[in-house]
Amino acid sequence: MAQPGTTRRPEITIPAHDRTVEQLHDEAFALRQTMLRMASDKGEGYIAQGMDIADLLAVVYFRELNFDPNDPEWADRDRFVLSTGHYSIALYAVLHRIGYISEEKLDEFGLNGADLALSTFDDQPGVEITGGSLGHGLGQAVGMALGYRLDRRASRIICELSDGELQEGSVWEAAMAAASHRLDNLIAVIDCNGIQADGPTVLDMEPIADKWRAFGWDTREIDGNDVAALVAAFDALRASDGRPKAIVLRTTPGKGIPTLESRERAHFVRVKADEWTSLRAELESNRG
Amino acid sequence: MVDLKSGRAGGMGEILDVEGPYEVAPLGTALVELSANRPEIVGLTADMGRFSDIHAFRDAHPDRFFNVGMAEADLLLIAAGLAKTGKIAYCTTYSVFVTRRALDFLVIACAHSKANVKILAGMSGLMNPYGATHQATDDIAVLRMIPDLAIIDPCDATELAQVVKAVADIEGTVYVRSLRGKVPVVFDPEEYSFEFGKAKELRSGSDVGVISTGFMTQRAFVASAAARERGLGAGVLHVPTIKPFDTEAVLRFAAGVDRLVIAENHQMSGGLATLVTEALYDAGLHVPMIKIGIQHRFHECGSQAYMEEKYGLDQGRITRAVIDGV
Ligand SMILES: Cc1ncc(C[n+]2csc(CCOP(=O)(O)OP(=O)(O)O)c2C)c(N)n1
């Protein structure tokens, strides 16, 4: 690993921090298109979650993160940690968009033995942790944030979590440690889509934002499918004030595709072979 | 070899493409039947109700069913607490989350306290498309070292239903490698009866003997029949209870055959083959042995058929071992 301060600054860094809300909206739409293409013919999967998190990923990758499109291992990069590994389809879509994942690899998503598996594995470029077993993200994000501080890197760690995942004790162990260690280079983004494997969230977890506040996190709560609100929340959370930051995102599973939005069983969606065309048409006509 | 492009890594831990007779969700049906007259039975899951078939119990006894959220460690603690109030706590989640995340709680709060906690774990062995995070290829190896913990690996819907009922009357903590969805029916419920701690010689034959557990026994039957057609006597000893291990039956069976094939949906080390080897060695018995099981490595994602063929758990592999001795 390169020494801090000696690493070359990449020639191009995405993001262009000046992207407009409109442009970010277009990126989110493109991600949804890509995901739908990846899911087609698979018959089943976590497509509803992919749709609900597209707006977040657009803002994170095209506005918030500093990274090197030519070097996923750039030592000073900001890191996006996807804790909810079964949201892999969304992460792969955005990693494809920034050039880390080839078209051919993307086409093999979810097939037997494919590199791009149904959950995320950290041997793939741009994938920071191995997901799939939920509750692994925030603790590792805390470790990364401590490591960056130790190395005097100014870069940030953004860690995604989901609402059902908040039921895992490891999340709160990490949340407590982050605040105690005053990790203001860490942002948790919590996708509250209201569902988990057995249906609507099985425990009453509200008020979620207040729980993070009580744990010492500077917390905002927004509509996670509102790009302008996402931009504003990230902007409001840049202070180096010794507090870790959290954004509670209220999202809609299947966002952008009304048929999926209204699915009762949205966690693991089964789609009939002939339905994909109409889902694609719905996405196009709901571009908004 | 299954081609990369030919298949998607789908499903959710159920046996896909079941051929022959099957029963849907035998776990739920059996638990509902059992609990009708047993108010001390409670059901718990960690957000794996739908994907473990326990929802039939929830629907029958909503007051006795607790979804504790996706919190496997707490699942076992809450179950242990319920057991301390005289309940028999049936829990469902996936095997990996029992043996990895919740292990400390399983060892102390459940096994050490001899808590009446019955864990019906899903996706044991190489059973799902999600890769190493979900593949419990090591569950028996991990769990067999825990004292006061029983381990059962049923073959089919018939045996699973019997096991679900039997464990209620086995004192203490029991871990069952459950099967969900459309579960094949191999044993005739009129003829077969599960006995805790007993291995069953289901086919006799002295040329070669298969010792198998879990759904590998179904494949052992097919291999045994194929061997018979070739004039080879192939016995099958089914070992549903991994712990306590029926050493006596294994020694008797092994002494009566020229060679052995061990078949399990688990790593070849630490599971059935190791238990058999230990038993034979301790008794000074040497019988040539072919092990069929999972390699000691992390595995990629793929459908069950793809993974089994690639890693040598499929029917062809067992049949070859039984007939050709390779
Ligand atoms: C530790 C762990 N326990 C259980 C599971 C099985 N599982 C996969 S997704 C899921 C539900 C997760 O709910 P949530 O985090 O809200 O995600 P969403 O429903 O939005 O996909 C569960 C229980 C898992 N992957 N990891």
CSV table of C-alpha atoms in Angstrom, one decimal, chain A residues 41-44 46 86 104 107-108 110-114 117-121 130-136 162 164-170 196-199 202-203 264-268 270, chain B residues 2-12 14 45-51 55 58 65 67-73 97 101 129-134 299-304 306-307 310:
chain,number,residue,atom,x,y,z
A,41,ASP,CA,-34.3,-13.2,-18.0
A,42,LYS,CA,-33.2,-14.0,-14.5
A,43,GLY,CA,-36.8,-14.5,-13.4
A,44,GLU,CA,-36.2,-13.4,-9.8
A,46,TYR,CA,-33.6,-8.1,-5.6
A,86,HIS,CA,-27.9,-8.5,-1.8
A,104,GLU,CA,-19.1,-8.7,-20.8
A,107,ASP,CA,-23.9,-9.6,-19.0
A,108,GLU,CA,-22.9,-12.6,-16.8
A,110,GLY,CA,-26.0,-13.9,-11.5
A,111,LEU,CA,-25.1,-16.8,-13.8
A,112,ASN,CA,-23.5,-20.0,-12.5
A,113,GLY,CA,-19.9,-19.3,-11.5
A,114,ALA,CA,-20.0,-15.7,-12.7
A,117,ALA,CA,-22.6,-12.9,-8.1
A,118,LEU,CA,-25.9,-12.4,-6.4
A,119,SER,CA,-24.1,-10.9,-3.5
A,120,THR,CA,-21.0,-8.8,-3.4
A,121,PHE,CA,-17.5,-10.2,-3.0
A,130,THR,CA,-17.9,-9.0,1.0
A,131,GLY,CA,-21.6,-8.6,1.7
A,132,GLY,CA,-24.4,-11.2,1.8
A,133,SER,CA,-24.2,-11.9,5.5
A,134,LEU,CA,-25.9,-8.8,6.8
A,135,GLY,CA,-24.4,-6.6,9.5
A,136,HIS,CA,-20.8,-6.7,8.2
A,162,SER,CA,-30.8,-1.2,5.2
A,164,GLY,CA,-33.9,-4.8,8.4
A,165,GLU,CA,-30.2,-4.9,8.8
A,166,LEU,CA,-30.6,-2.5,11.8
A,167,GLN,CA,-31.9,-5.5,13.7
A,168,GLU,CA,-28.4,-7.0,13.8
A,169,GLY,CA,-26.6,-6.2,17.0
A,170,SER,CA,-23.3,-5.7,15.2
A,196,GLN,CA,-37.4,-7.3,4.8
A,197,ALA,CA,-37.5,-11.0,4.0
A,198,ASP,CA,-40.7,-11.8,5.8
A,199,GLY,CA,-42.6,-8.8,4.4
A,202,VAL,CA,-41.1,-7.2,11.2
A,203,LEU,CA,-40.1,-5.2,14.2
A,264,GLU,CA,-46.7,-6.8,-1.9
A,265,ARG,CA,-43.8,-9.3,-1.9
A,266,ALA,CA,-41.1,-6.9,-3.0
A,267,HIS,CA,-38.2,-8.4,-1.1
A,268,PHE,CA,-37.5,-11.2,-3.5
A,270,ARG,CA,-40.3,-13.1,-9.1
B,2,VAL,CA,-22.9,-27.5,-16.6
B,3,ASP,CA,-22.1,-24.6,-18.8
B,4,LEU,CA,-21.7,-21.1,-17.3
B,5,LYS,CA,-24.2,-19.6,-19.6
B,6,SER,CA,-26.7,-22.4,-19.4
B,7,GLY,CA,-28.0,-21.6,-16.0
B,8,ARG,CA,-28.7,-18.8,-13.5
B,9,ALA,CA,-27.8,-19.1,-9.9
B,10,GLY,CA,-31.4,-18.9,-8.7
B,11,GLY,CA,-33.6,-20.1,-5.9
B,12,MET,CA,-33.7,-19.5,-2.2
B,14,GLU,CA,-35.1,-24.9,-1.8
B,45,THR,CA,-37.6,-17.0,13.4
B,46,ALA,CA,-35.1,-14.3,12.6
B,47,ASP,CA,-36.8,-12.9,9.5
B,48,MET,CA,-36.7,-16.3,7.8
B,49,GLY,CA,-40.2,-17.4,8.3
B,50,ARG,CA,-41.2,-17.4,4.7
B,51,PHE,CA,-37.9,-19.0,3.6
B,55,HIS,CA,-45.2,-19.7,8.5
B,58,ARG,CA,-47.4,-18.8,12.7
B,65,PHE,CA,-44.9,-17.3,17.2
B,67,ASN,CA,-40.4,-13.1,14.6
B,68,VAL,CA,-37.4,-11.5,16.5
B,69,GLY,CA,-36.1,-9.6,13.5
B,70,MET,CA,-33.0,-10.3,11.6
B,71,ALA,CA,-31.0,-11.0,14.7
B,72,GLU,CA,-29.7,-14.5,14.9
B,73,ALA,CA,-27.7,-14.1,18.1
B,97,PHE,CA,-26.1,-17.7,10.8
B,101,ARG,CA,-22.9,-15.3,14.0
B,129,PRO,CA,-26.7,-19.8,-5.1
B,130,TYR,CA,-25.3,-17.1,-2.8
B,131,GLY,CA,-21.8,-18.3,-2.4
B,132,ALA,CA,-19.6,-18.6,0.7
B,133,THR,CA,-21.7,-16.3,2.8
B,134,HIS,CA,-24.6,-18.6,2.7
B,299,HIS,CA,-17.2,-21.9,-3.1
B,300,GLU,CA,-18.6,-19.5,-5.8
B,301,CYS,CA,-22.2,-18.8,-6.6
B,302,GLY,CA,-24.1,-21.2,-8.7
B,303,SER,CA,-27.3,-23.2,-8.9
B,304,GLN,CA,-27.4,-26.4,-6.9
B,306,TYR,CA,-24.2,-26.7,-11.3
B,307,MET,CA,-22.3,-26.7,-8.0
B,310,LYS,CA,-18.8,-29.2,-10.6
